[in-house]
Structures are given as C-alpha cells and as structure tokens.
C-alpha cells in the first residue's frame, strides 16, 4: 500500500470537497489504487494552519467548518497562524493548494506552491492565479525538484482538458482552442440564446449557486482570462501577460493577440 501525507491549504468549497471525497472514496483508493491518504494538515485564512502527524479526522474538520468554529478545536493538533510557516515546519508528500485566485500577484497561492515545490512536495492546485502568471517557471521548478505540479482543476474543473491535450494528444500539433471557458457564462449565454434576459438569468444563476454573489470574475471575463493564460502556457508553451489577451467586457469572449 502506498501511503501519502496530504496537506490542504485553502479549506473553502474546493478544499472541503476534496476532504469529503477522501472519506467517500477511501475504499476505492485503497482497493483499486493501493493508496492510503492521510490528511496531515489543513489551513484557511481565518484560523491558520493545523497539523497532526497521525492524521486529521476529516468529519471533525468538516463539522467545525460548517459550524463556523475554529479549526484549532480539532484535538491533538499543532497550530501556526501562517500557512506558509506551518507547511515549512511540517512538510507533506503532496500539497493541494486551493486558496482564492488573484491575477495581480497570485498570492498567497504562489508562495505556497513555490515553497512546497522547493521542499520537494508534489503540488496539485485548483488556484488559477499562480499557473496563469507563472506556469512555466513553476513547472521548471517542479522539474528541477523532481516532483509533479498538476493543475487540471484550474481549467474546466472536472473535465480533463489539460491532461487530454498534454498526455492524451501528445504528438499532435494544436493550432487553436475554441470554447466557452466559464461555466457561469455558459449557463447565462445558453439561456440568453433561448431569448432570456441577461440580468434575470444572472439572478437565477446566483439563486441556484452557479454564479457567485459577486459575479465579476465570471461575467467580466477575468476567470476566462486566467484560463486562457494557463492554456497558452501549458498547451502552446507560450507564456502571455494578462495585457496580451484581449476580451470584450460584458461576457467572456476572448481572443489571444
Ligand atoms: N469552486 C469551484 O468550483 C472552483 C473550480 C475550479 C477552480 N477553483 C479555484 O480553486 C480555488 C478555491 O476555490 P473555492 O471555491 O474553494 O474558494 P473559497 O471557497 O473562497 O476558498 C478559499 C479558501 O482559501 C483560504 N485562504 C485564503 N487565503 C489564505 C491564506 N493566506 N492561507 C490559508 N488559506 C487561505 C480561505 O480561508 P477562509 O475560509 O478563512 O476565508 C478559504 O478557505 C480558487 O482559486 C478558485 O478559483 C474553484
């Protein structure tokens, strides 16, 4: 049985979803993949970083989070207020980085990912910022450190577009990628194509949880911008700066310059 010590930094929708899956899929991971995953540390911005060498109890973590109580209430843990310091002090085999996307400087995710890779920790990330702004240098660092940096969840979340292109279509020469890269936008555009009004459909999408309360990143195109930067870097090996991508504000229609 292969044993992996996992750290999750960013314990919101994605981080908690991953933790839930680890519980739900525990038997499948063990029986079909010979893999045992121990969640040794978790961090959010309000409560900081908690660590337990023997493994955190995921149902307790989820209950604490759902009740809005501090993660430090988990028994037998060590605590750091700062996730970076906690990770540096404790280590892991794999870091799942799931803090919020920020396209200005990609922090705090950039520091979490760089630190982990530098410490020889494999990284999987859903955070678009670091990969959008520095995919190639992060991949180079991962290569130097002989660890993996995986970013499938940054583009089209559960649909494996990056590995399909990089691995499944290895050897093919990709000349163009076209598509609607943002789920909220896709929902709204589909409804508008059926004659519905933009504002009405946005309100409906928010009520149903497809759109954020603040939909700016989705409907103004910033989310699609980040995904375009990631695809340009990892599919075409062409690192672009945000200002090299043109888009029409209002709904995410992007054209690479
Ligand atoms: N949700 C999706 O469907 C989806 C799909 C694909 C990609 N993504 C990307 O995945 C990432 C996470 O998304 P999400 O929906 O889970 O966001 P979220 O619910 O806002 O969670 C973000 C988490 O990061 C934590 N955090 C922020 N700064 C931190 C710091 N300095 N140290 C430690 N933790 C910190 C937050 O702490 P608090 O809880 O204390 O605020 C929160 O737990 C984002 O980059 C997003 O773009 C999301």
Coordinates of C-alpha atoms and ligand atoms in Angstrom, one line a residue:
X1 CA 0.0 0.0 0.0
X2 CA 1.4 3.4 -1.0
X3 CA 1.0 6.0 1.8
X4 CA 0.6 9.7 1.0
X5 CA 0.7 12.5 3.6
X6 CA -1.5 15.3 2.2
X7 CA -1.7 19.0 3.1
X8 CA -4.7 21.1 2.0
X9 CA -4.2 24.9 2.1
X10 CA -7.4 26.7 1.4
X11 CA -10.3 25.0 3.0
X12 CA -13.3 26.5 1.2
X13 CA -15.5 24.8 -1.4
X14 CA -12.7 23.0 -3.2
X15 CA -10.6 22.1 -0.1
X16 CA -13.6 20.8 1.8
X17 CA -14.9 19.0 -1.3
X18 CA -11.5 17.2 -1.7
X19 CA -11.6 16.2 2.0
X20 CA -15.1 14.9 1.7
X21 CA -14.0 12.8 -1.4
X22 CA -11.1 11.4 0.5
X23 CA -13.5 9.9 3.0
X24 CA -16.1 8.8 0.4
X25 CA -13.5 7.2 -1.9
X26 CA -11.3 5.8 0.8
X27 CA -12.1 2.2 0.0
X28 CA -11.7 2.8 -3.8
X29 CA -8.4 4.4 -3.3
X30 CA -7.1 1.5 -1.2
X31 CA -8.6 -1.4 -3.2
X32 CA -8.3 -0.1 -6.7
X33 CA -5.2 2.1 -6.5
X34 CA -3.3 0.7 -3.4
X35 CA -3.3 4.2 -2.0
X36 CA -3.8 5.4 1.5
X37 CA -4.1 9.1 2.0
X38 CA -3.6 10.7 5.4
X39 CA -4.6 14.4 5.7
X40 CA -1.9 15.7 7.9
X41 CA -2.6 19.5 7.7
X42 CA -5.3 22.0 6.7
X43 CA -5.3 25.7 6.5
X44 CA -7.6 28.6 6.0
X45 CA -7.1 32.3 6.3
X46 CA -9.2 32.8 9.5
X47 CA -7.8 30.0 11.6
X48 CA -4.4 29.4 10.2
X49 CA -2.7 26.1 9.8
X50 CA -3.3 23.0 11.8
X51 CA -1.2 19.8 11.8
X52 CA -1.5 16.3 13.2
X53 CA 1.2 13.8 12.3
X54 CA -1.2 10.8 12.8
X55 CA -3.8 12.4 10.5
X56 CA -6.6 14.9 11.0
X57 CA -10.2 13.5 11.4
X58 CA -12.0 14.8 8.3
X59 CA -15.6 14.6 9.6
X60 CA -14.5 16.7 12.6
X61 CA -12.9 19.2 10.3
X62 CA -16.0 19.5 8.2
X63 CA -18.2 19.8 11.2
X64 CA -16.1 22.6 12.7
X65 CA -16.1 24.4 9.4
X66 CA -19.8 24.0 8.9
X67 CA -20.4 25.4 12.4
X68 CA -18.0 28.3 11.8
X69 CA -15.8 27.2 14.6
X70 CA -12.0 27.4 14.6
X71 CA -10.0 24.6 13.1
X72 CA -7.9 24.7 16.2
X73 CA -10.7 23.0 18.1
X74 CA -9.6 19.7 16.4
X75 CA -7.9 17.6 19.1
X76 CA -4.2 16.9 19.3
X77 CA -3.0 19.4 16.7
X78 CA -0.1 21.8 16.4
X79 CA -1.1 25.3 15.2
X80 CA 0.6 28.1 13.2
X81 CA -1.3 31.3 12.3
X82 CA 0.5 31.4 8.9
X83 CA 0.1 28.5 6.5
X84 CA 3.5 29.0 4.9
X85 CA 5.3 28.7 8.2
X86 CA 3.2 25.7 9.1
X87 CA 4.0 23.9 5.8
X88 CA 7.7 24.7 6.1
X89 CA 7.8 23.3 9.6
X90 CA 5.8 20.2 9.0
X91 CA 6.1 19.1 5.3
X92 CA 4.0 16.6 3.4
X93 CA 4.2 14.4 0.3
X94 CA 1.5 16.3 -1.6
X95 CA 0.1 19.8 -1.2
X96 CA -3.4 20.6 -2.5
X97 CA -3.4 24.3 -3.0
X98 CA -6.9 25.8 -3.1
X99 CA -6.8 29.4 -1.9
X100 CA -8.5 32.1 -3.9
X101 CA -7.4 33.2 -7.4
X102 CA -5.7 36.5 -7.7
X103 CA -4.4 37.7 -11.0
X104 CA -2.4 40.7 -9.6
X105 CA 0.4 38.8 -7.9
X106 CA -1.2 35.3 -7.5
X107 CA -0.6 35.4 -3.7
X108 CA -0.9 33.7 -1.3
X109 CA -1.0 30.6 -3.6
X110 CA 2.2 31.5 -5.4
X111 CA 4.2 31.4 -2.2
X112 CA 2.5 28.2 -1.0
X113 CA 3.2 26.5 -4.3
X114 CA 6.8 27.7 -4.7
X115 CA 7.6 26.8 -1.1
X116 CA 6.1 23.3 -1.5
X117 CA 7.9 22.6 -4.7
X118 CA 11.2 23.9 -3.3
X119 CA 10.7 21.5 -0.3
X120 CA 10.3 18.5 -2.7
X121 CA 6.5 18.4 -2.2
X122 CA 4.3 17.4 -5.2
X123 CA 1.6 20.1 -5.8
X124 CA -1.9 19.8 -7.2
X125 CA -3.7 23.1 -7.5
X126 CA -7.1 24.5 -8.4
X127 CA -5.9 28.0 -8.0
X128 CA -5.6 29.7 -11.4
X129 CA -3.5 32.7 -10.3
X130 CA -0.1 31.1 -9.9
X131 CA -0.4 29.0 -13.0
X132 CA -1.8 31.8 -15.1
X133 CA 1.0 34.2 -14.2
X134 CA 4.0 31.7 -13.9
X135 CA 3.1 28.3 -15.3
X136 CA 6.5 27.8 -17.0
X137 CA 8.7 28.8 -14.1
X138 CA 6.6 26.7 -11.7
X139 CA 6.8 23.7 -14.0
X140 CA 10.5 24.3 -14.3
X141 CA 10.9 24.4 -10.5
X142 CA 8.9 21.2 -10.2
X143 CA 11.1 19.5 -12.8
X144 CA 14.3 20.6 -11.0
X145 CA 12.9 19.3 -7.8
X146 CA 11.7 16.0 -9.4
X147 CA 8.2 16.5 -8.2
X148 CA 4.9 17.0 -10.1
X149 CA 2.8 20.1 -10.4
X150 CA -0.7 19.2 -11.6
X151 CA -3.3 21.9 -12.4
X152 CA -6.2 20.1 -14.1
X153 CA -8.8 21.7 -11.9
X154 CA -7.8 25.2 -13.0
X155 CA -9.4 24.9 -16.4
X156 CA -12.9 23.4 -16.8
X157 CA -12.6 21.9 -13.3
X158 CA -13.7 18.3 -13.6
X159 CA -13.2 18.0 -17.4
X160 CA -9.6 16.9 -18.1
X161 CA -8.7 19.3 -20.8
X162 CA -5.0 19.9 -19.8
X163 CA -4.1 16.2 -19.5
X164 CA -6.1 15.3 -22.6
X165 CA -4.1 17.7 -24.6
X166 CA -0.7 17.2 -23.0
X167 CA -0.8 13.5 -22.5
X168 CA -3.7 12.0 -24.5
X169 CA -2.9 14.1 -27.6
X170 CA 0.9 14.1 -27.1
X171 CA 2.5 14.4 -30.5
X172 CA -0.5 16.2 -32.1
X173 CA 0.1 19.8 -33.1
X174 CA -2.6 22.0 -31.6
X175 CA -3.2 25.2 -33.6
X176 CA -6.4 26.6 -32.0
X177 CA -8.5 26.2 -28.9
X178 CA -12.1 27.5 -29.0
X179 CA -14.8 27.3 -26.4
X180 CA -16.7 28.9 -23.6
X181 CA -14.3 28.5 -20.6
X182 CA -16.5 29.7 -17.9
X183 CA -19.4 27.7 -16.5
X184 CA -21.4 30.7 -15.3
X185 CA -21.1 32.4 -18.6
X186 CA -22.0 29.2 -20.4
X187 CA -25.2 29.0 -18.3
X188 CA -26.1 32.6 -19.0
X189 CA -25.3 32.5 -22.7
X190 CA -27.3 29.3 -23.2
X191 CA -30.3 30.9 -21.5
X192 CA -29.8 34.2 -23.5
X193 CA -29.7 32.2 -26.7
X194 CA -33.1 30.9 -25.8
X195 CA -34.3 34.5 -25.6
X196 CA -33.9 35.2 -21.8
X197 CA -32.8 38.5 -20.4
X198 CA -29.2 38.7 -19.0
X199 CA -30.0 40.3 -15.6
X200 CA -32.8 37.9 -15.0
X201 CA -30.7 34.8 -15.8
X202 CA -27.8 36.1 -13.7
X203 CA -30.1 36.4 -10.7
X204 CA -31.4 32.9 -11.4
X205 CA -27.8 31.5 -11.7
X206 CA -26.9 33.1 -8.3
X207 CA -30.0 31.7 -6.6
X208 CA -29.1 28.2 -7.9
X209 CA -25.5 28.5 -6.8
X210 CA -24.0 28.5 -10.4
X211 CA -22.9 32.1 -10.0
X212 CA -21.0 33.8 -7.1
X213 CA -22.8 36.5 -5.1
X214 CA -20.1 38.8 -6.7
X215 CA -20.1 37.5 -10.3
X216 CA -17.5 40.0 -11.6
X217 CA -14.7 37.4 -12.1
X218 CA -17.1 35.3 -14.2
X219 CA -19.1 37.8 -16.2
X220 CA -16.4 40.4 -16.8
X221 CA -14.1 37.7 -18.2
X222 CA -11.3 37.6 -15.6
X223 CA -11.9 33.9 -14.9
X224 CA -11.7 33.1 -18.7
X225 CA -8.6 35.4 -18.9
X226 CA -6.9 33.3 -16.3
X227 CA -7.8 30.1 -18.1
X228 CA -6.6 31.5 -21.4
X229 CA -3.3 32.3 -19.9
X230 CA -3.0 28.8 -18.4
X231 CA -3.8 27.1 -21.7
X232 CA -1.5 29.4 -23.7
X233 CA 1.4 28.4 -21.3
X234 CA 0.8 24.7 -20.8
X235 CA -0.6 23.8 -24.3
X236 CA 1.2 26.2 -26.6
X237 CA 4.3 26.8 -24.3
X238 CA 3.6 30.5 -24.8
X239 CA 3.6 32.4 -21.5
X240 CA 1.4 35.5 -22.0
X241 CA 0.9 38.5 -19.8
X242 CA -2.8 39.4 -18.9
X243 CA -2.4 42.6 -21.1
X244 CA -1.6 40.4 -24.1
X245 CA -5.1 39.0 -24.0
X246 CA -8.0 41.0 -25.4
X247 CA -11.6 40.5 -24.4
X248 CA -14.9 42.2 -24.7
X249 CA -16.1 43.2 -21.3
X250 CA -19.6 42.0 -20.5
X251 CA -19.3 38.4 -21.4
X252 CA -16.2 36.3 -21.7
X253 CA -15.3 36.4 -25.4
X254 CA -11.6 36.2 -25.6
X255 CA -9.1 36.4 -28.4
X256 CA -5.4 36.0 -28.0
X257 CA -3.5 38.8 -29.6
Ligands
LIG1 N1 -15.3 26.4 -6.6 C1 -15.0 25.9 -7.8 O1 -15.9 25.3 -8.4 C2 -13.7 26.0 -8.5 C3 -13.4 25.3 -9.6 C4 -12.1 25.4 -10.2 C5 -11.1 26.2 -9.6 N2 -11.4 26.9 -8.5 C6 -10.4 27.7 -7.8 O2 -10.0 27.0 -6.6 C7 -9.6 27.9 -5.6 C8 -10.5 27.7 -4.4 O3 -11.9 27.9 -4.8 P1 -13.0 27.8 -3.7 O4 -14.3 27.9 -4.4 O5 -12.8 26.7 -2.8 O6 -12.7 29.2 -2.9 P2 -13.2 29.6 -1.4 O7 -14.4 28.8 -1.1 O8 -13.2 31.1 -1.4 O9 -12.0 29.1 -0.5 C9 -10.7 29.7 -0.5 C10 -10.0 29.2 0.8 O10 -8.7 29.8 0.8 C11 -8.5 30.2 2.2 N3 -7.4 31.1 2.2 C12 -7.3 32.4 1.7 N4 -6.1 33.0 2.0 C13 -5.4 32.0 2.7 C14 -4.1 32.0 3.3 N5 -3.3 33.1 3.2 N6 -3.8 30.9 3.9 C15 -4.6 29.8 4.0 N7 -5.8 29.8 3.5 C16 -6.2 30.9 2.8 C17 -9.8 30.7 2.6 O11 -9.9 30.9 4.0 P3 -11.2 31.3 4.8 O12 -12.1 30.1 4.7 O13 -10.8 31.6 6.2 O14 -11.7 32.5 4.1 C18 -10.7 29.7 2.1 O15 -10.8 28.6 3.0 C19 -9.8 29.3 -6.2 O16 -8.5 29.7 -6.7 C20 -10.8 29.1 -7.4 O17 -10.6 30.0 -8.4 C21 -12.7 26.8 -7.9

